[in-house]
CSV table of C-alpha atoms in Angstrom, one decimal:
chain,number,residue,atom,x,y,z
A,118,MET,CA,-24.1,-27.8,-29.7
A,119,ALA,CA,-23.5,-24.6,-31.7
A,120,ASP,CA,-20.7,-24.3,-34.4
A,121,LEU,CA,-17.9,-22.3,-32.7
A,122,ARG,CA,-15.6,-22.4,-35.7
A,123,ILE,CA,-14.4,-19.1,-37.0
A,124,ASN,CA,-13.0,-17.7,-40.3
A,125,LEU,CA,-11.2,-14.3,-40.0
A,126,ALA,CA,-9.8,-13.3,-43.2
A,127,GLY,CA,-9.2,-16.8,-44.5
A,128,ILE,CA,-7.8,-17.9,-41.0
A,129,GLU,CA,-9.7,-20.7,-39.6
A,130,SER,CA,-9.8,-21.9,-36.1
A,131,PRO,CA,-12.0,-24.4,-34.1
A,132,ASN,CA,-13.2,-21.6,-31.9
A,133,PRO,CA,-13.0,-17.9,-31.5
A,134,PHE,CA,-10.7,-18.1,-28.4
A,135,TRP,CA,-7.0,-17.2,-29.3
A,136,LEU,CA,-4.2,-16.4,-27.1
A,137,ALA,CA,-2.7,-12.7,-27.8
A,138,SER,CA,1.0,-12.4,-28.6
A,139,ALA,CA,2.5,-12.1,-25.3
A,140,PRO,CA,4.3,-14.2,-22.4
A,141,PRO,CA,1.7,-17.0,-22.7
A,142,THR,CA,2.9,-17.7,-26.3
A,143,ASN,CA,6.6,-17.3,-26.0
A,144,SER,CA,7.5,-21.0,-26.7
A,145,GLY,CA,6.3,-24.1,-28.6
A,146,TYR,CA,5.9,-25.8,-25.2
A,147,GLN,CA,3.5,-23.1,-24.0
A,148,VAL,CA,1.4,-22.9,-27.4
A,149,GLN,CA,1.2,-26.7,-27.5
A,150,ARG,CA,-0.1,-26.8,-23.8
A,151,ALA,CA,-2.6,-24.2,-24.7
A,152,PHE,CA,-4.0,-26.1,-27.6
A,153,GLU,CA,-4.3,-29.3,-25.6
A,154,ALA,CA,-6.3,-27.0,-23.2
A,155,GLY,CA,-8.7,-26.0,-25.8
A,156,TRP,CA,-7.5,-22.7,-27.4
A,157,GLY,CA,-8.4,-22.2,-31.0
A,158,GLY,CA,-5.5,-20.2,-32.0
A,159,ALA,CA,-2.5,-18.4,-30.8
A,160,VAL,CA,-0.5,-15.4,-31.7
A,161,TRP,CA,3.1,-16.3,-31.3
A,162,LYS,CA,4.9,-13.7,-29.2
A,163,THR,CA,6.4,-10.9,-31.4
A,164,LEU,CA,9.2,-12.0,-33.5
A,165,GLY,CA,12.1,-9.6,-34.4
A,166,ASP,CA,15.8,-8.5,-34.0
A,167,PRO,CA,17.4,-9.8,-30.9
A,168,ILE,CA,16.6,-7.8,-27.7
A,169,LEU,CA,17.4,-7.8,-24.0
A,170,ASN,CA,14.5,-7.7,-21.4
A,171,VAL,CA,14.6,-6.2,-17.9
A,172,SER,CA,14.0,-7.5,-14.5
A,173,SER,CA,11.6,-6.8,-13.0
A,174,ARG,CA,8.8,-6.3,-15.5
A,175,PHE,CA,5.2,-7.0,-14.5
A,176,ALA,CA,2.8,-5.2,-12.2
A,177,ALA,CA,-0.7,-5.3,-11.6
A,178,VAL,CA,-3.6,-3.2,-9.9
A,179,SER,CA,-5.9,-4.7,-7.5
A,180,PHE,CA,-9.3,-3.0,-6.7
A,181,ASN,CA,-11.7,-3.6,-4.0
A,182,GLY,CA,-10.4,-7.0,-3.2
A,183,GLN,CA,-10.1,-8.0,-6.9
A,184,LYS,CA,-6.7,-9.2,-7.9
A,185,VAL,CA,-5.3,-8.2,-11.2
A,186,ALA,CA,-8.2,-5.8,-12.2
A,187,GLY,CA,-5.4,-4.3,-14.4
A,188,PHE,CA,-2.1,-5.6,-15.5
A,189,ASN,CA,1.0,-3.6,-16.5
A,190,ASN,CA,4.2,-4.8,-18.2
A,191,ILE,CA,7.6,-3.5,-19.5
A,192,GLU,CA,8.5,-6.7,-21.2
A,193,LEU,CA,9.5,-6.4,-25.0
A,194,ILE,CA,9.3,-8.8,-27.7
A,195,THR,CA,10.7,-12.2,-27.7
A,196,ASP,CA,14.3,-12.3,-26.5
A,197,ARG,CA,14.7,-16.0,-27.9
A,198,PRO,CA,16.6,-16.5,-31.1
A,199,LEU,CA,14.4,-16.3,-34.5
A,200,GLU,CA,15.8,-19.7,-35.5
A,201,VAL,CA,14.4,-21.2,-32.3
A,202,ASN,CA,11.1,-19.8,-32.6
A,203,LEU,CA,10.7,-20.7,-36.2
A,204,LYS,CA,11.5,-24.4,-35.5
A,205,GLU,CA,9.0,-24.6,-32.6
A,206,MET,CA,6.4,-23.1,-34.7
A,207,TYR,CA,6.9,-25.6,-37.4
A,208,GLU,CA,6.7,-28.5,-34.9
A,209,THR,CA,3.7,-26.9,-33.2
A,210,LYS,CA,1.8,-26.4,-36.5
A,211,LYS,CA,2.8,-30.0,-37.6
A,212,LYS,CA,1.3,-31.3,-34.2
A,213,PHE,CA,-1.9,-29.2,-34.3
A,214,PRO,CA,-2.6,-28.8,-38.2
A,215,ASP,CA,-6.3,-27.5,-37.3
A,216,HIS,CA,-5.5,-24.8,-34.9
A,217,ALA,CA,-4.5,-21.5,-36.1
A,218,ILE,CA,-1.0,-20.2,-35.6
A,219,ILE,CA,-0.3,-16.3,-36.3
A,220,ALA,CA,3.2,-14.8,-36.2
A,221,SER,CA,3.5,-11.6,-34.6
A,222,LEU,CA,6.2,-9.5,-36.4
A,223,MET,CA,8.0,-6.3,-35.5
A,224,VAL,CA,11.2,-4.9,-37.5
A,225,GLU,CA,12.4,-1.5,-38.4
A,226,PRO,CA,10.4,0.4,-40.8
A,227,LYS,CA,12.6,-0.6,-44.0
A,228,GLN,CA,11.0,-2.7,-46.9
A,229,GLU,CA,13.8,-4.9,-47.2
A,230,LYS,CA,13.5,-6.0,-43.4
A,231,TRP,CA,9.6,-6.6,-43.8
A,232,HIS,CA,10.3,-8.8,-46.8
A,233,GLU,CA,13.0,-10.9,-45.3
A,234,ILE,CA,10.9,-11.8,-41.9
A,235,VAL,CA,7.7,-12.3,-43.7
A,236,LYS,CA,9.5,-14.9,-46.0
A,237,ARG,CA,11.2,-16.7,-43.3
A,238,VAL,CA,8.1,-16.8,-41.1
A,239,GLU,CA,5.7,-18.2,-43.9
A,240,ASP,CA,8.3,-20.7,-44.7
A,241,VAL,CA,7.6,-22.8,-41.4
A,242,GLY,CA,3.8,-22.9,-42.3
A,243,VAL,CA,1.9,-20.4,-40.4
A,244,ASP,CA,-1.7,-19.6,-41.0
A,245,GLY,CA,-1.2,-15.7,-41.0
A,246,LEU,CA,0.8,-12.8,-39.9
A,247,GLU,CA,0.2,-10.0,-37.4
A,248,LEU,CA,2.2,-6.8,-37.7
A,249,ASN,CA,2.7,-5.5,-34.2
A,250,PHE,CA,2.3,-1.6,-34.6
A,251,GLY,CA,1.4,-1.1,-31.0
A,252,CYS,CA,3.8,-2.1,-28.3
A,253,PRO,CA,4.0,1.4,-26.5
A,254,HIS,CA,7.5,0.9,-24.5
A,255,GLY,CA,11.0,-0.1,-25.4
A,256,MET,CA,10.4,-0.9,-29.1
A,257,ALA,CA,8.8,2.4,-29.7
A,258,GLU,CA,12.0,4.3,-28.4
A,259,ARG,CA,13.7,2.4,-31.4
A,260,GLY,CA,11.1,3.7,-34.0
A,261,MET,CA,8.9,0.5,-33.9
A,262,GLY,CA,5.7,-0.6,-32.2
A,263,ALA,CA,3.6,2.3,-31.3
A,264,ALA,CA,6.0,4.8,-32.8
A,265,SER,CA,5.0,3.4,-36.2
A,266,GLY,CA,1.5,2.9,-35.1
A,267,GLN,CA,0.8,6.2,-34.1
A,268,VAL,CA,1.6,7.5,-37.8
A,269,PRO,CA,-0.9,6.4,-40.4
A,270,SER,CA,1.4,6.9,-43.4
A,271,LEU,CA,3.9,4.5,-41.8
A,272,VAL,CA,1.0,2.0,-40.9
A,273,GLU,CA,0.0,2.0,-44.5
A,274,LYS,CA,3.5,1.9,-45.9
A,275,GLN,CA,4.6,-1.0,-43.7
A,276,THR,CA,1.5,-3.1,-44.3
A,277,TYR,CA,1.9,-2.7,-48.0
A,278,TRP,CA,5.7,-3.9,-47.7
A,279,ALA,CA,4.3,-6.9,-45.9
A,280,LYS,CA,1.5,-7.6,-48.4
A,281,GLU,CA,4.1,-7.5,-51.3
A,282,VAL,CA,5.5,-10.9,-50.3
A,283,ALA,CA,2.9,-12.5,-48.0
A,284,LYS,CA,1.1,-15.5,-49.1
A,285,THR,CA,-0.9,-15.7,-45.9
A,286,PRO,CA,-3.5,-13.2,-44.3
A,287,VAL,CA,-2.0,-10.0,-42.8
A,288,ILE,CA,-3.6,-8.7,-39.6
A,289,VAL,CA,-2.6,-5.3,-38.3
A,290,LYS,CA,-2.4,-4.7,-34.5
A,291,LEU,CA,-3.4,-1.1,-33.9
A,292,THR,CA,-2.2,0.7,-30.8
A,293,PRO,CA,-4.9,2.6,-28.6
A,294,ASN,CA,-2.3,5.5,-27.8
A,295,ILE,CA,-3.6,7.6,-30.2
A,296,THR,CA,-6.5,10.1,-30.4
A,297,ASP,CA,-8.6,8.4,-33.2
A,298,ILE,CA,-7.9,4.7,-33.9
A,299,THR,CA,-10.0,4.7,-37.1
A,300,ALA,CA,-7.2,7.0,-38.7
A,301,THR,CA,-4.6,4.1,-38.5
A,302,ALA,CA,-7.0,1.4,-39.2
A,303,GLU,CA,-8.1,3.1,-42.5
A,304,ALA,CA,-4.4,3.5,-43.3
A,305,ALA,CA,-4.1,-0.4,-42.6
A,306,VAL,CA,-6.8,-0.9,-45.1
A,307,SER,CA,-5.2,1.4,-47.8
A,308,GLY,CA,-2.0,-0.8,-47.3
A,309,GLY,CA,-4.0,-3.9,-48.0
A,310,ALA,CA,-4.6,-5.4,-44.5
A,311,ASP,CA,-6.6,-8.3,-44.5
A,312,ALA,CA,-7.7,-7.7,-41.0
A,313,ILE,CA,-7.3,-5.4,-38.1
A,314,SER,CA,-6.7,-6.3,-34.2
A,315,MET,CA,-7.1,-4.2,-31.5
A,316,ILE,CA,-6.4,-3.0,-28.9
A,317,ASN,CA,-2.6,-3.3,-28.0
A,318,THR,CA,-1.6,-2.3,-24.5
A,319,ILE,CA,-2.2,1.5,-22.9
A,320,ASN,CA,0.5,3.8,-22.0
A,321,SER,CA,0.6,3.5,-18.0
A,322,LEU,CA,2.4,3.5,-14.8
A,323,ALA,CA,1.0,0.9,-12.3
A,324,GLY,CA,1.7,2.8,-9.2
A,325,VAL,CA,4.3,4.2,-6.8
A,326,ASP,CA,5.6,2.6,-3.6
A,327,ILE,CA,4.8,5.2,-0.8
A,328,ASP,CA,7.5,3.9,1.4
A,329,THR,CA,10.6,3.6,-0.8
A,330,TRP,CA,9.0,6.0,-3.4
A,331,ASN,CA,10.1,3.6,-6.3
A,332,THR,CA,7.8,3.2,-9.3
A,333,ILE,CA,6.0,-0.2,-9.7
A,334,PRO,CA,7.6,-1.9,-11.0
A,335,HIS,CA,11.0,-0.7,-11.0
A,336,VAL,CA,14.5,-1.9,-12.4
A,337,GLY,CA,17.3,-1.0,-9.8
A,338,GLY,CA,15.3,2.1,-8.6
A,339,LYS,CA,14.4,3.4,-12.0
A,340,GLY,CA,11.0,3.0,-13.7
A,341,ALA,CA,9.5,3.7,-16.9
A,342,HIS,CA,5.9,3.7,-18.5
A,343,GLY,CA,4.6,0.2,-19.5
A,344,GLY,CA,1.7,-1.2,-21.1
A,345,TYR,CA,-1.8,-1.5,-19.4
A,346,CYS,CA,-4.2,-4.4,-20.1
A,347,GLY,CA,-6.7,-6.8,-18.3
A,348,PRO,CA,-10.2,-6.3,-17.3
A,349,ALA,CA,-9.8,-2.5,-16.5
A,350,VAL,CA,-9.2,-1.6,-20.2
A,351,LYS,CA,-12.3,-3.6,-21.7
A,352,PRO,CA,-14.4,-0.7,-21.9
A,353,ILE,CA,-11.8,1.3,-24.0
A,354,ALA,CA,-11.2,-1.9,-26.2
A,355,LEU,CA,-14.9,-2.2,-26.7
A,356,HIS,CA,-15.4,1.3,-27.7
A,357,MET,CA,-12.4,1.2,-30.5
A,358,VAL,CA,-13.7,-2.0,-32.0
A,359,GLY,CA,-17.1,-0.4,-32.3
A,360,GLU,CA,-15.7,2.6,-34.0
A,361,CYS,CA,-13.7,0.5,-36.6
A,362,ALA,CA,-16.6,-1.9,-36.9
A,363,ARG,CA,-19.2,0.9,-37.8
A,364,ASN,CA,-16.8,2.8,-40.0
A,365,GLN,CA,-17.6,2.1,-43.7
A,366,GLN,CA,-13.9,2.9,-44.7
A,367,ILE,CA,-13.0,0.0,-42.5
A,368,PRO,CA,-14.6,-3.2,-44.3
A,369,ILE,CA,-12.3,-6.1,-42.9
A,370,PRO,CA,-12.5,-8.3,-39.9
A,371,ILE,CA,-11.4,-7.5,-36.7
A,372,SER,CA,-9.7,-9.3,-33.8
A,373,GLY,CA,-11.0,-8.0,-30.6
A,374,ILE,CA,-8.5,-7.9,-27.8
A,375,GLY,CA,-8.4,-6.1,-24.4
A,376,GLY,CA,-9.7,-7.3,-21.1
A,377,ILE,CA,-11.5,-10.3,-22.3
A,378,SER,CA,-11.6,-12.7,-19.1
A,379,ASP,CA,-14.8,-14.9,-19.9
A,380,TRP,CA,-17.4,-16.0,-22.4
A,381,LYS,CA,-19.7,-13.0,-21.8
A,382,SER,CA,-16.9,-10.5,-22.5
A,383,ALA,CA,-16.1,-12.5,-25.7
A,384,VAL,CA,-19.8,-12.3,-26.7
A,385,GLU,CA,-19.8,-8.5,-26.1
A,386,PHE,CA,-16.7,-8.0,-28.5
A,387,MET,CA,-18.1,-10.4,-31.1
A,388,LEU,CA,-21.6,-8.5,-31.0
A,389,MET,CA,-19.7,-5.3,-31.6
A,390,GLY,CA,-18.1,-6.5,-34.6
A,391,ALA,CA,-15.1,-8.7,-33.7
A,392,THR,CA,-15.0,-12.2,-35.5
A,393,GLY,CA,-12.8,-13.6,-32.7
A,394,VAL,CA,-11.1,-12.6,-29.6
A,395,GLN,CA,-7.5,-12.7,-28.3
A,396,VAL,CA,-6.8,-13.3,-24.4
A,397,CYS,CA,-3.7,-12.8,-22.3
A,398,THR,CA,-4.1,-11.2,-18.9
A,399,ALA,CA,-6.9,-13.7,-17.9
A,400,ALA,CA,-4.7,-16.7,-19.2
A,401,MET,CA,-1.8,-15.2,-17.0
A,402,HIS,CA,-4.0,-14.9,-13.9
A,403,HIS,CA,-5.7,-18.3,-14.0
A,404,GLY,CA,-3.9,-20.5,-16.4
A,405,PHE,CA,-4.7,-22.1,-19.8
A,406,ARG,CA,-7.6,-24.1,-18.7
A,407,ILE,CA,-9.8,-21.3,-18.5
A,408,VAL,CA,-10.7,-21.6,-21.9
A,409,GLU,CA,-12.9,-24.6,-20.9
A,410,ASP,CA,-15.3,-22.3,-19.1
A,411,MET,CA,-15.1,-20.1,-22.0
A,412,ILE,CA,-16.1,-23.0,-24.5
A,413,ASP,CA,-18.7,-24.1,-22.4
A,414,GLY,CA,-20.3,-20.7,-21.6
A,415,LEU,CA,-20.4,-19.7,-25.3
A,416,ASN,CA,-22.0,-23.1,-26.3
A,417,HIS,CA,-24.7,-22.8,-23.8
A,418,TYR,CA,-25.3,-19.0,-24.7
A,419,LEU,CA,-25.8,-19.9,-28.4
A,420,ASP,CA,-27.8,-22.8,-27.6
A,421,GLU,CA,-30.2,-20.8,-25.4
A,422,LYS,CA,-30.5,-18.3,-28.0
A,423,GLY,CA,-31.2,-20.7,-30.9
A,424,ILE,CA,-28.2,-19.6,-32.8
A,425,ALA,CA,-26.4,-22.2,-34.9
A,426,SER,CA,-22.9,-20.7,-35.4
A,427,VAL,CA,-20.9,-18.2,-33.4
A,428,MET,CA,-20.4,-16.4,-36.6
A,429,ASP,CA,-23.8,-15.6,-36.7
A,430,ILE,CA,-23.5,-13.0,-33.7
A,431,VAL,CA,-20.6,-11.1,-35.3
A,432,GLY,CA,-21.6,-7.4,-35.5
A,433,LYS,CA,-25.1,-7.8,-34.4
A,434,SER,CA,-25.0,-4.8,-31.9
A,435,VAL,CA,-23.0,-2.6,-34.2
A,436,HIS,CA,-26.2,-0.9,-35.9
A,437,LYS,CA,-27.2,0.2,-32.0
A,438,TYR,CA,-23.6,2.1,-31.4
A,439,SER,CA,-23.9,5.5,-32.7
A,440,ASP,CA,-22.9,9.3,-32.1
A,441,TRP,CA,-24.5,11.2,-29.1
A,442,GLY,CA,-26.2,13.5,-31.5
A,443,ASP,CA,-28.3,10.6,-32.9
A,444,LEU,CA,-29.8,9.5,-29.4
A,445,ASP,CA,-33.2,10.1,-28.5
A,446,LEU,CA,-33.8,13.2,-26.3
A,447,ASN,CA,-37.4,12.2,-25.4
A,448,TYR,CA,-36.4,8.9,-24.3
A,449,LYS,CA,-36.7,8.6,-20.6
A,450,VAL,CA,-36.2,6.1,-17.6
A,451,VAL,CA,-36.7,6.6,-13.9
A,452,ALA,CA,-35.4,4.6,-10.9
A,453,GLN,CA,-38.1,2.4,-9.0
A,454,ILE,CA,-37.2,1.0,-5.6
A,455,ASN,CA,-38.4,-2.4,-4.6
A,456,ASN,CA,-38.6,-2.1,-0.9
A,457,ASP,CA,-39.2,-5.8,-0.4
A,458,LEU,CA,-35.6,-6.3,-1.6
A,459,CYS,CA,-34.0,-3.1,-0.1
A,460,ILE,CA,-31.6,-3.7,2.7
A,461,LYS,CA,-31.9,-0.1,4.0
A,462,CYS,CA,-28.2,0.7,3.4
A,463,ASN,CA,-29.2,4.1,2.1
A,464,LYS,CA,-26.2,4.2,-0.5
A,465,CYS,CA,-28.7,5.2,-3.3
A,466,HIS,CA,-30.1,8.1,-1.4
A,467,ILE,CA,-26.4,9.2,-0.2
A,468,ALA,CA,-25.2,9.1,-3.9
A,469,CYS,CA,-28.3,11.0,-5.3
A,470,GLU,CA,-28.3,13.5,-2.6
A,471,ASP,CA,-24.7,14.3,-2.6
A,472,THR,CA,-23.8,13.9,-6.3
A,473,SER,CA,-26.8,13.6,-8.4
A,474,HIS,CA,-30.4,15.0,-8.5
A,475,GLN,CA,-31.6,14.7,-4.9
A,476,CYS,CA,-34.7,12.8,-5.9
A,477,ILE,CA,-34.8,9.9,-3.4
A,478,ASP,CA,-36.6,10.7,-0.3
A,479,MET,CA,-36.4,8.8,3.0
A,480,LEU,CA,-39.9,8.4,4.4
A,481,LYS,CA,-41.6,6.4,7.1
A,482,GLY,CA,-44.8,4.3,6.8
A,483,GLN,CA,-47.7,4.1,9.0
A,484,ASP,CA,-46.0,1.4,10.9
A,485,GLY,CA,-43.0,3.6,11.5
A,486,VAL,CA,-40.5,1.7,9.4
A,487,GLY,CA,-38.3,3.9,7.1
A,488,TYR,CA,-38.4,3.3,3.4
A,489,LEU,CA,-36.8,4.9,0.4
A,490,LYS,CA,-39.0,6.6,-2.5
A,491,VAL,CA,-38.1,8.0,-5.8
A,492,ARG,CA,-39.6,11.3,-6.9
A,493,GLU,CA,-40.2,10.3,-10.5
A,494,GLU,CA,-40.7,13.8,-11.6
A,495,ASP,CA,-37.4,14.7,-10.6
A,496,CYS,CA,-35.6,11.7,-11.6
A,497,VAL,CA,-33.4,12.1,-14.7
A,498,GLY,CA,-32.7,8.5,-15.3
A,499,CYS,CA,-29.1,8.8,-14.6
A,500,ASN,CA,-28.7,5.1,-13.4
A,501,LEU,CA,-26.3,6.2,-10.4
A,502,CYS,CA,-28.6,4.5,-7.6
A,503,SER,CA,-28.9,1.2,-9.5
A,504,ILE,CA,-25.2,1.3,-10.0
A,505,VAL,CA,-24.3,1.9,-6.3
A,506,CYS,CA,-26.9,-0.6,-4.9
A,507,PRO,CA,-25.3,-3.7,-3.6
A,508,VAL,CA,-28.7,-5.9,-4.1
A,509,ASP,CA,-29.5,-7.2,-7.4
A,510,GLY,CA,-32.9,-6.2,-8.6
A,511,ALA,CA,-33.5,-3.8,-5.6
A,512,ILE,CA,-33.5,-0.7,-8.1
A,513,GLU,CA,-34.9,-1.0,-11.6
A,514,MET,CA,-34.8,1.7,-14.3
A,515,VAL,CA,-38.0,1.8,-15.9
A,516,GLU,CA,-39.1,3.6,-19.2
A,517,VAL,CA,-41.9,6.2,-19.0
A,518,ASN,CA,-43.0,9.0,-21.5
A,519,ARG,CA,-43.8,6.2,-24.1
A,520,ASP,CA,-46.1,8.5,-25.9
A,521,LEU,CA,-43.5,11.1,-27.0
A,522,GLN,CA,-42.1,10.8,-30.5
A,523,PRO,CA,-38.5,10.3,-30.8
A,524,MET,CA,-36.2,13.4,-31.1
A,525,THR,CA,-32.5,13.6,-31.5
A,526,TRP,CA,-30.1,16.5,-31.0
A,527,ASN,CA,-29.4,16.4,-34.6
A,528,GLU,CA,-33.0,16.5,-35.9
A,529,ARG,CA,-33.5,19.4,-33.2
A,530,GLN,CA,-30.7,21.4,-34.5
A,531,ALA,CA,-32.0,21.0,-38.1
A,532,VAL,CA,-35.4,22.0,-37.0
A,533,ILE,CA,-33.9,25.3,-35.2
A,534,GLY,CA,-31.6,25.9,-38.1
A,535,SER,CA,-34.4,25.9,-40.6
A,536,ALA,CA,-36.6,28.2,-38.4
A,537,ALA,CA,-33.7,30.6,-37.9
A,538,LEU,CA,-33.2,30.7,-41.7
A,539,GLN,CA,-36.8,31.2,-42.2
A,540,ALA,CA,-37.0,34.0,-39.8
A,541,GLU,CA,-33.9,35.7,-41.4
A,542,VAL,CA,-35.3,35.4,-44.8
A,543,PHE,CA,-39.0,36.1,-44.2
A,544,GLY,CA,-39.2,37.6,-40.5
A,545,LYS,CA,-38.2,41.3,-41.5
């Protein structure tokens, strides 16, 4: 069995699967149940000054028969007294000393406020701190959460204030509700952060009831934007993790968050630079026991790859993630249809004919039986046909033109620019 232990900025846990700061980590009872199920760590639901939550507060987006493809909430930070949370954190750490307990914190952007809460939380023996600069609703209206997380100078300043007194590693949780997440990640680094976590939830409205015209969810007929998470946000989160992991100005570990629902998605995040992952929606959908499948799947994957430690896969795909201008313009794939597997649904033909490049022909063989064939000379390799095909393996994207030398847009522009300059200087 592979070694699943991780070390994120000095925080150790028996495996990379942590529960994110959210309803599943609202109490000692829940966190202890999670640890008993096998979770390696938990980020306690965000602590701060007393608040009042609303009812109702959750909504989900289902798509094509899949329940909870996306999840929306308008819940705020913990509504339980700080003293109660601290007592339960102390008891939980004492009972599970080898599991990581991270305290998520959110207070007003005042130095004394950060000093006070950091000291009080660290006194109960937590393994690290996560500064919540991402909550997009409720708290943001009070100048906290995303309101701070969208301003690099505030991220840097508040990180610095926490680090002034912190004795444990400080993780900064970033909001995705910003044009360029690397700007705030770099600010966290400048403030002394030991690690960053991303992404927090995305501004969203889950839906509108077309019979009552109420928003979903609504509170007595009124609605507000909430935070979006779940499998639907995974591509956005994966992109942002990759952008920070490949940025030389962000040389600190990353805790990946956003749509992680099984061991495969966890591996994707780790390959793209995350040292560990945090999970929320999947646990809320299926319960804490899903971590058993995650652990088993990750173990089998590493064993099949001959990899001794899960830490050995961290960042292995980062060098493959680049800018569009660095992509090879001479690389080409074309679609090939395996008519032995094709079920003649014609979805590929329809998609190509109506919305792509009209390169799939409907033909008839000598026996009069219809079949589909790709005109490879007209195929641009867009992948659409293979995406809409309902049968795995019926359409394969095959590499062609292997003899052409690689050429990127950046290289092409450099040649064109050089030629234009020579023509301007010597061509007259």
